[in-house]
Coordinates of C-alpha atoms and ligand atoms in Angstrom, one line a residue:
X1 CA -22.7 -41.7 -11.0
X2 CA -23.6 -40.8 -14.6
X3 CA -20.9 -40.0 -17.2
X4 CA -19.9 -36.4 -16.8
X5 CA -22.3 -35.2 -19.4
X6 CA -21.8 -31.5 -20.4
X7 CA -24.4 -29.4 -18.7
X8 CA -26.5 -27.0 -20.8
X9 CA -25.5 -23.4 -20.1
X10 CA -27.7 -22.1 -17.4
X11 CA -29.5 -18.8 -17.6
X12 CA -29.7 -16.8 -14.3
X13 CA -33.1 -15.5 -13.3
X14 CA -32.2 -11.8 -13.9
X15 CA -31.5 -12.5 -17.5
X16 CA -35.0 -13.8 -18.2
X17 CA -38.2 -12.2 -19.3
X18 CA -40.2 -13.3 -16.2
X19 CA -37.7 -11.4 -14.1
X20 CA -38.3 -8.2 -16.1
X21 CA -42.1 -8.7 -15.6
X22 CA -41.6 -9.2 -11.9
X23 CA -39.8 -5.8 -11.8
X24 CA -42.9 -4.2 -13.3
X25 CA -45.2 -6.0 -10.8
X26 CA -43.3 -4.5 -7.8
X27 CA -45.0 -1.2 -8.4
X28 CA -48.5 -2.8 -8.7
X29 CA -48.9 -6.0 -6.6
X30 CA -45.8 -5.3 -4.6
X31 CA -47.2 -1.9 -3.6
X32 CA -50.5 -3.3 -2.3
X33 CA -51.1 -3.9 1.4
X34 CA -51.9 -7.4 2.6
X35 CA -55.2 -6.0 3.8
X36 CA -56.1 -5.2 0.2
X37 CA -54.9 -8.5 -1.1
X38 CA -57.1 -10.4 1.3
X39 CA -60.1 -8.2 0.7
X40 CA -59.7 -8.8 -3.1
X41 CA -59.8 -12.6 -2.8
X42 CA -62.2 -14.2 -0.2
X43 CA -60.6 -17.6 -1.1
X44 CA -57.1 -16.4 -0.6
X45 CA -56.1 -19.3 1.7
X46 CA -57.2 -21.8 -1.0
X47 CA -55.3 -19.9 -3.7
X48 CA -52.2 -19.3 -1.6
X49 CA -51.5 -22.5 0.2
X50 CA -50.2 -25.9 -0.8
X51 CA -50.0 -29.2 1.0
X52 CA -47.8 -32.2 0.4
X53 CA -46.1 -35.0 2.3
X54 CA -47.7 -33.9 5.6
X55 CA -46.5 -30.2 5.3
X56 CA -48.9 -27.3 4.8
X57 CA -47.4 -24.2 3.3
X58 CA -49.7 -21.2 4.0
X59 CA -48.2 -18.3 2.0
X60 CA -51.4 -16.3 2.0
X61 CA -49.6 -13.6 4.0
X62 CA -46.9 -13.2 1.3
X63 CA -47.3 -10.0 -0.8
X64 CA -48.2 -11.9 -4.0
X65 CA -51.2 -12.3 -6.2
X66 CA -52.1 -14.7 -9.0
X67 CA -50.0 -12.8 -11.5
X68 CA -46.9 -12.7 -9.4
X69 CA -47.3 -16.4 -8.6
X70 CA -47.6 -17.3 -12.3
X71 CA -44.6 -15.1 -13.2
X72 CA -42.5 -16.8 -10.5
X73 CA -43.5 -20.2 -11.9
X74 CA -42.5 -18.9 -15.3
X75 CA -39.2 -17.8 -13.8
X76 CA -38.6 -21.4 -12.5
X77 CA -39.2 -22.6 -16.1
X78 CA -37.0 -20.0 -17.7
X79 CA -34.0 -20.8 -15.5
X80 CA -34.4 -24.6 -16.2
X81 CA -35.1 -25.6 -12.7
X82 CA -36.6 -28.9 -13.7
X83 CA -33.5 -29.8 -15.7
X84 CA -31.3 -28.7 -12.8
X85 CA -33.1 -31.0 -10.4
X86 CA -32.7 -33.9 -12.8
X87 CA -29.0 -33.2 -13.2
X88 CA -28.6 -33.3 -9.5
X89 CA -30.4 -36.6 -9.2
X90 CA -28.4 -38.1 -12.0
X91 CA -25.2 -37.3 -10.1
X92 CA -23.8 -34.7 -12.6
X93 CA -21.0 -32.6 -11.2
X94 CA -23.2 -29.6 -10.5
X95 CA -20.7 -28.4 -7.7
X96 CA -18.6 -27.0 -10.5
X97 CA -15.8 -25.3 -8.5
X98 CA -15.0 -28.6 -6.8
X99 CA -16.0 -30.7 -9.8
X100 CA -18.2 -32.9 -7.6
X101 CA -21.6 -34.4 -7.8
X102 CA -24.2 -33.4 -5.2
X103 CA -26.0 -36.5 -4.0
X104 CA -27.4 -36.0 -0.5
X105 CA -30.7 -37.2 -2.1
X106 CA -28.9 -40.6 -2.7
X107 CA -28.4 -40.9 1.0
X108 CA -32.1 -41.3 1.6
X109 CA -32.9 -43.5 -1.3
X110 CA -34.4 -46.9 -0.9
X111 CA -33.2 -50.1 -2.5
X112 CA -33.8 -50.2 -6.3
X113 CA -33.8 -46.4 -6.8
X114 CA -30.3 -46.3 -8.0
X115 CA -29.9 -42.6 -7.3
X116 CA -26.4 -41.7 -8.4
X117 CA -26.1 -45.1 -10.1
X118 CA -26.0 -48.7 -9.0
X119 CA -22.6 -48.4 -7.3
X120 CA -23.5 -45.4 -5.2
X121 CA -26.8 -47.1 -4.2
X122 CA -24.9 -50.2 -3.1
X123 CA -22.4 -48.1 -1.1
X124 CA -25.0 -46.1 0.6
X125 CA -27.2 -49.0 1.6
X126 CA -24.3 -51.1 2.9
X127 CA -22.8 -48.2 4.9
X128 CA -26.3 -47.3 6.2
X129 CA -26.9 -50.9 7.4
X130 CA -23.4 -51.0 9.1
X131 CA -24.0 -47.6 10.8
X132 CA -27.5 -48.5 12.1
X133 CA -26.3 -51.8 13.5
X134 CA -23.5 -50.0 15.2
X135 CA -25.9 -47.4 16.5
X136 CA -28.2 -50.1 18.1
X137 CA -25.2 -51.8 19.8
X138 CA -23.8 -48.5 21.1
X139 CA -27.2 -47.5 22.4
X140 CA -27.1 -50.4 24.7
X141 CA -23.4 -50.3 25.6
X142 CA -22.7 -46.7 26.6
X143 CA -24.3 -44.2 29.0
X144 CA -22.9 -41.1 27.4
X145 CA -22.3 -40.5 23.7
X146 CA -20.4 -37.4 22.6
X147 CA -20.4 -36.1 19.0
X148 CA -17.3 -34.1 18.3
X149 CA -17.6 -32.0 15.1
X150 CA -18.4 -28.6 13.9
X151 CA -20.6 -27.0 11.2
X152 CA -22.3 -29.7 9.2
X153 CA -20.7 -32.3 11.4
X154 CA -22.4 -30.9 14.5
X155 CA -25.5 -28.7 13.7
X156 CA -27.6 -31.4 12.0
X157 CA -27.3 -34.1 14.6
X158 CA -27.3 -31.6 17.6
X159 CA -30.5 -29.9 16.2
X160 CA -32.2 -33.2 15.4
X161 CA -31.4 -34.9 18.7
X162 CA -33.0 -32.0 20.5
X163 CA -35.9 -31.8 18.1
X164 CA -36.7 -35.5 18.6
X165 CA -36.2 -35.6 22.3
X166 CA -39.5 -37.4 22.7
X167 CA -38.2 -40.3 20.8
X168 CA -34.9 -40.8 22.7
X169 CA -36.3 -43.0 25.5
X170 CA -33.7 -45.6 26.5
X171 CA -30.9 -43.8 24.8
X172 CA -27.6 -42.8 26.3
X173 CA -27.2 -39.1 27.3
X174 CA -26.2 -37.3 24.1
X175 CA -23.7 -34.4 24.2
X176 CA -22.3 -32.3 21.4
X177 CA -18.9 -30.6 21.4
X178 CA -18.0 -28.2 18.6
X179 CA -16.4 -25.0 19.9
X180 CA -12.6 -24.9 19.9
X181 CA -12.4 -22.9 23.1
X182 CA -12.5 -26.0 25.3
X183 CA -15.6 -25.1 27.4
X184 CA -17.9 -27.8 26.0
X185 CA -15.3 -30.6 26.2
X186 CA -14.4 -29.5 29.7
X187 CA -18.1 -29.7 30.7
X188 CA -18.5 -33.2 29.1
X189 CA -15.4 -34.5 30.9
X190 CA -16.6 -33.1 34.2
X191 CA -20.0 -34.7 33.9
X192 CA -19.1 -38.1 32.4
X193 CA -17.6 -41.4 33.4
X194 CA -14.8 -42.5 31.0
X195 CA -15.7 -46.2 31.3
X196 CA -19.2 -45.6 29.9
X197 CA -18.5 -42.8 27.4
X198 CA -18.2 -43.1 23.6
X199 CA -16.8 -40.2 21.5
X200 CA -17.7 -40.0 17.8
X201 CA -15.3 -37.8 15.9
X202 CA -17.4 -36.5 13.0
X203 CA -15.4 -34.7 10.4
X204 CA -15.7 -35.2 6.6
X205 CA -12.1 -34.0 6.2
X206 CA -10.6 -34.9 9.6
X207 CA -8.5 -31.8 9.3
X208 CA -10.7 -29.3 11.0
X209 CA -8.8 -27.6 13.7
X210 CA -11.7 -27.3 16.2
X211 CA -12.6 -30.9 15.9
X212 CA -9.1 -32.2 16.1
X213 CA -8.4 -30.0 19.2
X214 CA -11.5 -31.4 21.0
X215 CA -10.8 -35.0 19.8
X216 CA -7.3 -34.9 21.1
X217 CA -8.5 -33.5 24.5
X218 CA -11.0 -36.4 24.7
X219 CA -8.4 -39.0 23.8
X220 CA -6.0 -37.6 26.4
X221 CA -8.8 -38.0 29.0
X222 CA -9.6 -41.6 28.0
X223 CA -5.9 -42.6 27.8
X224 CA -5.1 -40.7 31.0
X225 CA -8.0 -42.4 33.0
X226 CA -8.3 -45.8 31.3
X227 CA -4.9 -46.3 29.6
X228 CA -3.8 -46.1 25.9
X229 CA -5.2 -49.6 25.2
X230 CA -8.8 -48.4 26.0
X231 CA -8.8 -45.7 23.3
X232 CA -10.1 -47.8 20.3
X233 CA -13.1 -48.9 22.4
X234 CA -14.1 -45.3 23.1
X235 CA -13.7 -43.6 19.8
X236 CA -15.7 -43.9 16.6
X237 CA -15.3 -41.7 13.5
X238 CA -17.0 -40.6 10.4
X239 CA -14.8 -39.3 7.6
X240 CA -13.5 -39.6 4.0
X241 CA -10.0 -39.4 5.4
X242 CA -8.8 -42.9 6.1
X243 CA -5.1 -42.1 6.8
X244 CA -6.2 -39.6 9.4
X245 CA -8.5 -42.0 11.1
X246 CA -5.7 -44.6 11.1
X247 CA -3.3 -42.2 12.8
X248 CA -5.8 -41.2 15.4
X249 CA -6.3 -44.9 16.2
X250 CA -9.9 -45.4 15.2
X251 CA -10.7 -49.2 15.1
X252 CA -11.9 -50.3 11.6
X253 CA -15.2 -51.5 12.9
X254 CA -15.8 -48.1 14.6
X255 CA -15.3 -46.0 11.5
X256 CA -17.8 -45.0 8.9
X257 CA -17.4 -43.8 5.4
X258 CA -18.4 -40.4 3.8
X259 CA -18.1 -39.5 0.2
X260 CA -17.0 -36.3 -1.5
X261 CA -20.4 -36.0 -3.1
X262 CA -22.0 -35.2 0.3
X263 CA -21.6 -31.6 1.4
X264 CA -21.0 -31.1 5.1
X265 CA -24.2 -29.1 5.6
X266 CA -26.2 -31.8 3.7
X267 CA -24.7 -34.7 5.6
X268 CA -27.1 -35.5 8.5
X269 CA -28.5 -38.3 6.3
X270 CA -25.2 -40.1 6.1
X271 CA -23.2 -41.7 8.9
X272 CA -22.7 -38.1 10.2
X273 CA -26.2 -38.8 11.6
X274 CA -24.9 -41.7 13.7
X275 CA -25.4 -39.8 17.0
X276 CA -29.0 -39.2 15.9
X277 CA -29.4 -42.9 15.1
X278 CA -28.1 -43.8 18.6
X279 CA -30.5 -41.3 20.2
X280 CA -33.7 -42.3 18.4
X281 CA -32.8 -45.9 17.3
X282 CA -32.5 -47.3 13.8
X283 CA -36.2 -47.6 13.0
X284 CA -36.9 -44.0 13.7
X285 CA -33.8 -43.0 11.8
X286 CA -35.2 -44.8 8.8
X287 CA -38.4 -42.9 9.2
X288 CA -36.4 -39.7 9.2
X289 CA -34.8 -40.7 5.9
X290 CA -38.3 -41.6 4.5
X291 CA -39.5 -38.2 5.3
X292 CA -36.6 -36.6 3.4
X293 CA -37.2 -38.9 0.5
X294 CA -40.9 -38.0 0.3
X295 CA -40.0 -34.4 -0.3
X296 CA -37.3 -35.4 -2.8
X297 CA -39.9 -37.1 -4.9
X298 CA -42.4 -34.3 -4.5
X299 CA -39.7 -31.7 -5.5
X300 CA -38.8 -33.7 -8.6
X301 CA -42.4 -34.2 -9.8
X302 CA -44.8 -31.6 -8.5
X303 CA -45.9 -28.7 -10.7
X304 CA -44.4 -25.4 -9.5
X305 CA -47.7 -24.0 -8.1
X306 CA -48.0 -27.1 -5.8
X307 CA -44.2 -27.7 -5.2
X308 CA -43.4 -26.7 -1.7
X309 CA -39.6 -26.2 -2.0
X310 CA -40.0 -24.4 -5.3
X311 CA -42.7 -22.2 -3.8
X312 CA -40.6 -21.4 -0.8
X313 CA -37.7 -20.6 -3.0
X314 CA -39.6 -18.4 -5.4
X315 CA -41.3 -16.5 -2.6
X316 CA -37.9 -15.9 -1.1
X317 CA -36.6 -14.5 -4.4
X318 CA -39.6 -12.2 -4.6
X319 CA -38.9 -10.9 -1.1
X320 CA -35.2 -10.5 -1.5
X321 CA -34.9 -9.2 -5.1
X322 CA -38.2 -7.4 -5.6
X323 CA -39.5 -6.3 -2.2
X324 CA -36.0 -5.6 -0.9
X325 CA -36.2 -7.8 2.3
X326 CA -32.6 -9.0 2.8
X327 CA -33.3 -11.1 6.0
X328 CA -35.5 -14.1 6.9
X329 CA -36.4 -14.8 10.5
X330 CA -37.2 -18.4 11.2
X331 CA -39.6 -18.7 14.1
X332 CA -40.5 -22.2 15.3
X333 CA -43.5 -22.4 17.7
X334 CA -42.0 -25.5 19.3
X335 CA -39.2 -25.3 21.9
X336 CA -37.8 -28.6 20.6
X337 CA -36.9 -26.8 17.3
X338 CA -34.8 -24.2 19.2
X339 CA -31.6 -25.1 17.1
X340 CA -33.5 -25.2 13.8
X341 CA -32.7 -21.5 13.0
X342 CA -29.0 -22.2 13.7
X343 CA -29.1 -25.3 11.5
X344 CA -30.7 -23.3 8.7
X345 CA -28.1 -20.5 9.1
X346 CA -25.4 -22.9 7.9
X347 CA -27.6 -24.6 5.3
X348 CA -28.8 -21.4 3.7
X349 CA -26.0 -18.9 4.3
X350 CA -23.0 -21.2 3.6
X351 CA -24.8 -22.4 0.4
X352 CA -26.1 -19.0 -0.8
X353 CA -23.4 -16.7 0.5
X354 CA -22.0 -16.2 -3.0
X355 CA -21.6 -13.2 -5.3
X356 CA -20.0 -14.8 -8.3
X357 CA -22.1 -16.7 -10.9
X358 CA -21.4 -20.3 -12.0
X359 CA -19.7 -18.7 -15.0
X360 CA -17.4 -16.7 -12.8
X361 CA -18.8 -13.2 -13.3
X362 CA -19.8 -11.0 -10.3
X363 CA -23.6 -11.0 -9.8
X364 CA -25.5 -7.8 -10.3
X365 CA -28.3 -8.9 -8.0
X366 CA -28.9 -9.8 -4.4
X367 CA -28.4 -13.5 -3.4
X368 CA -28.9 -15.4 -0.2
X369 CA -30.7 -13.6 2.7
X370 CA -29.4 -13.4 6.2
X371 CA -31.1 -16.1 8.2
X372 CA -31.8 -15.7 11.9
X373 CA -34.4 -16.6 14.5
X374 CA -35.4 -18.1 17.8
X375 CA -38.4 -20.0 19.1
X376 CA -41.2 -17.7 18.2
X377 CA -42.8 -17.4 21.6
X378 CA -39.6 -16.2 23.2
X379 CA -38.9 -13.9 20.2
X380 CA -42.3 -12.1 20.8
X381 CA -40.9 -10.9 24.1
X382 CA -37.5 -9.8 22.7
X383 CA -37.0 -8.8 19.1
X384 CA -40.6 -8.8 17.7
X385 CA -41.0 -5.2 18.7
X386 CA -38.5 -4.1 16.1
X387 CA -40.2 -6.3 13.5
X388 CA -43.6 -4.9 14.3
X389 CA -42.8 -1.2 14.6
X390 CA -39.1 -0.6 13.8
X391 CA -37.7 0.6 10.5
X392 CA -35.9 -2.5 9.3
X393 CA -38.0 -5.1 7.5
X394 CA -37.7 -8.9 7.5
X395 CA -39.5 -11.8 5.9
X396 CA -40.7 -14.4 8.4
X397 CA -41.1 -18.2 8.4
X398 CA -43.4 -19.6 11.2
X399 CA -43.1 -23.3 11.9
X400 CA -46.1 -24.8 13.7
X401 CA -47.0 -28.3 14.8
X402 CA -50.6 -29.1 15.6
X403 CA -49.7 -31.6 18.3
X404 CA -47.6 -30.8 21.3
X405 CA -44.0 -32.1 21.4
X406 CA -44.2 -32.3 25.2
X407 CA -47.5 -34.0 25.8
X408 CA -48.9 -30.8 27.2
X409 CA -51.5 -30.0 24.5
X410 CA -53.3 -27.4 26.6
X411 CA -50.1 -25.4 26.7
X412 CA -49.3 -26.0 23.1
X413 CA -52.7 -24.7 22.1
X414 CA -51.5 -21.4 23.7
X415 CA -48.4 -21.6 21.5
X416 CA -50.6 -22.1 18.4
X417 CA -52.8 -19.1 19.3
X418 CA -49.6 -17.0 19.8
X419 CA -48.2 -18.1 16.4
X420 CA -51.4 -17.3 14.6
X421 CA -51.9 -14.0 16.4
X422 CA -48.4 -12.9 15.4
X423 CA -48.8 -13.9 11.8
X424 CA -52.0 -11.9 11.7
X425 CA -50.5 -8.8 13.5
X426 CA -47.5 -8.8 11.1
X427 CA -49.8 -9.0 8.1
X428 CA -52.7 -6.7 9.0
X429 CA -51.2 -4.4 11.6
X430 CA -53.3 -1.9 13.4
X431 CA -54.5 1.5 12.0
X432 CA -54.4 4.8 13.9
X433 CA -58.1 4.7 14.2
X434 CA -58.1 1.3 15.9
X435 CA -54.9 2.1 17.9
X436 CA -55.9 5.5 19.2
X437 CA -52.3 6.7 19.3
X438 CA -49.6 7.1 16.8
X439 CA -47.3 5.1 19.1
X440 CA -49.6 2.1 18.9
X441 CA -49.9 2.0 15.1
X442 CA -48.7 -1.2 13.5
X443 CA -48.1 -0.7 9.8
X444 CA -48.5 -4.5 9.1
X445 CA -47.7 -5.8 5.6
X446 CA -44.8 -7.8 6.9
X447 CA -44.8 -10.9 4.7
X448 CA -44.7 -14.4 6.3
X449 CA -45.1 -18.0 5.4
X450 CA -46.6 -20.5 7.9
X451 CA -45.4 -24.1 7.7
X452 CA -47.8 -26.3 9.6
X453 CA -47.7 -30.0 10.3
X454 CA -49.2 -32.6 12.5
X455 CA -46.4 -33.3 14.9
X456 CA -42.7 -33.0 15.2
X457 CA -41.8 -36.7 14.6
X458 CA -38.8 -38.2 12.8
X459 CA -40.5 -38.3 9.4
X460 CA -41.7 -34.7 9.7
X461 CA -38.2 -33.4 10.7
X462 CA -36.8 -35.2 7.6
X463 CA -39.4 -33.5 5.5
X464 CA -38.7 -30.1 7.0
X465 CA -35.0 -30.3 6.4
X466 CA -35.4 -31.6 2.9
X467 CA -37.9 -28.8 2.2
X468 CA -35.3 -26.2 3.1
X469 CA -32.4 -28.0 1.3
X470 CA -34.3 -28.0 -1.9
X471 CA -35.5 -24.4 -1.4
X472 CA -31.8 -23.5 -1.2
X473 CA -31.0 -25.4 -4.4
X474 CA -33.9 -23.8 -6.3
X475 CA -32.8 -20.4 -5.2
X476 CA -29.2 -21.1 -6.3
X477 CA -30.5 -22.0 -9.7
X478 CA -32.5 -18.7 -10.0
X479 CA -29.5 -16.7 -8.8
X480 CA -27.1 -18.6 -11.1
X481 CA -24.7 -19.5 -8.2
X482 CA -23.1 -22.6 -6.8
X483 CA -24.9 -23.7 -3.6
X484 CA -22.4 -26.4 -2.8
X485 CA -19.0 -24.9 -2.3
X486 CA -17.9 -22.7 0.6
X487 CA -14.6 -20.9 -0.3
X488 CA -15.5 -18.0 2.0
X489 CA -14.6 -20.0 5.1
X490 CA -11.1 -20.8 3.9
X491 CA -9.3 -17.5 4.3
X492 CA -10.1 -17.3 8.1
X493 CA -8.8 -20.9 8.6
X494 CA -5.5 -20.0 6.8
X495 CA -5.1 -16.7 8.8
X496 CA -5.9 -18.6 12.0
X497 CA -3.3 -21.3 11.4
X498 CA -0.7 -18.5 10.8
X499 CA -1.7 -16.7 14.0
X500 CA -1.6 -19.6 16.4
X501 CA 2.2 -19.4 17.0
X502 CA 1.9 -15.6 17.7
X503 CA -0.9 -16.2 20.2
X504 CA 0.7 -19.1 22.0
X505 CA 4.0 -17.3 22.1
X506 CA 5.7 -20.0 19.9
X507 CA 6.3 -17.7 16.9
X508 CA 10.0 -18.5 16.3
X509 CA 9.7 -22.2 16.9
X510 CA 6.7 -22.5 14.6
X511 CA 8.4 -20.3 12.0
X512 CA 11.4 -22.6 11.8
X513 CA 9.3 -25.8 11.7
X514 CA 7.2 -24.2 8.9
X515 CA 3.9 -24.5 10.8
X516 CA 3.3 -20.8 11.0
X517 CA 4.7 -19.4 7.9
X518 CA 3.8 -15.8 8.5
X519 CA 4.5 -13.8 11.7
X520 CA 1.6 -11.7 13.1
X521 CA 1.1 -8.5 11.2
X522 CA 2.7 -5.5 12.9
X523 CA -0.7 -3.8 13.6
X524 CA -1.8 -6.9 15.7
X525 CA 1.2 -6.8 18.0
X526 CA -0.1 -4.3 20.6
X527 CA -3.4 -6.3 20.9
X528 CA -1.5 -9.6 21.2
X529 CA 0.7 -7.9 23.8
X530 CA -2.3 -6.9 25.9
X531 CA -3.8 -10.3 25.7
X532 CA -0.5 -11.9 26.7
X533 CA -0.3 -9.6 29.6
X534 CA -3.7 -10.7 30.9
X535 CA -2.9 -14.4 30.3
X536 CA 0.2 -14.0 32.4
X537 CA -1.8 -12.1 35.1
X538 CA 0.2 -8.9 34.8
Ligands
F6P601 O1 -16.7 -24.3 8.0 C1 -16.6 -24.9 6.8 C2 -16.8 -26.3 6.9 O2 -16.0 -26.9 5.9 C3 -18.3 -26.7 6.8 O3 -18.7 -26.6 5.5 C4 -18.3 -28.1 7.3 O4 -19.6 -28.5 7.6 C5 -17.4 -27.9 8.6 O5 -16.4 -27.0 8.1 C6 -16.8 -29.1 9.2 O6 -16.0 -29.7 8.3 P1 -15.5 -31.2 8.6 O7 -16.7 -32.1 8.6 O8 -14.6 -31.6 7.4 O9 -14.8 -31.2 9.9

């Protein structure tokens, strides 16, 4: 990692001249219908699309013109986005509230790149090789592999294993356990044979309540069925917390390192991705890393008007701050990407859910949008009605592979046609004249971006994830916030720890042992009483 060089003070987007210009453009370009914008420029697709690293970003249905695009590029310059990218790649402590470097890009580097410095490169490559060797051996040894983790220690691998189901031939059955309530671990135990099951406890901190509860349940099952001595053979772990792995009893050969410069939601590229490596094999995993790295190089070098993550970020800023669209629906036209919206929810909302600047002052502008979504074809038959004709507005991202992920190209062609039809309907709508009834009018002018690619393979998935990671970073630079901490989740954890004794009925005992320092607040007691009554069957 580089010496902790002082960072130049950053200017947030709203303090710059391009931002002021964008405010003026809202009443001109921002007020024009997409029908007009298309009519004014017969080459709109050529002017409003960009292609790199196998991804095609078609933003012709965004409510922008050449002047808005140029001003957004000027905004990227004015906030020093290029310098911010370089600072991240040098390993400067850009996660200022935790005083940490942010080096997920170092996880996908190849030999000789020295991202984060020579020592970090050496650590990354050595741990990657160990992890991939382990993954190959476990692939052959076990019939069921269960990842126990939550948030960034679950969503990435769970989403990616599902997305790359086509590439999992010969792999064990993969299962993912995250929720504290016990349902998932109960299902896994019911469906698995302890002799042929491997659990991977994925937890950067190894202190997360949900993960520990599930890991202990799994260990009890293994010890109860196979005996205590069998435990080390059935548990692997990924964490920065060596003492906790020691006390859990994880064998040294079955544990993998993490580093504090990898954020949980950016960690699929590290050994947190071991379940993905087991599922798709080491070669495919390396292709996945290669895909991410292609986008890293592109993001660091491409001019803003051709830079996919920067374009996605700047269009998002235009939608949130200038067109007043506070939500983004993510709509994959590929069932295998069903968990991609959930993955992006953590990536974007945990990163951009901030309302204080890097300098510690409250922001006076909107920041991260609400991210939500579903496979687009299903969404057409559920919530699209509201998006087409309801009063709330959302921006939309369509994700579209050309080739089928199931081998049923004929059916996938129908999915492609559906996706394009929806993008068109959202953009152009339907006039009263064409509709014949006021109830059938579609106003249109709902902005969307279409991200197309050849096929959902490991490299492409890596590219897609890296695209959104860098989009998030670029937006954080514009909004002047830290994308890499997550203090907002801590309060709930603290309150939960204090409430456990009141819920389990162990309030006094816990109080005297210091585990639950505060009793339940008075106003919760009637509710706790009602729940206790139901638990006891009265
Ligand atoms: O919910 C907050 C969080 O800290 C996430 O950022 C993280 O991905 C998740 O919990 C899991 O944390 P860990 O890997 O330490 O168990």
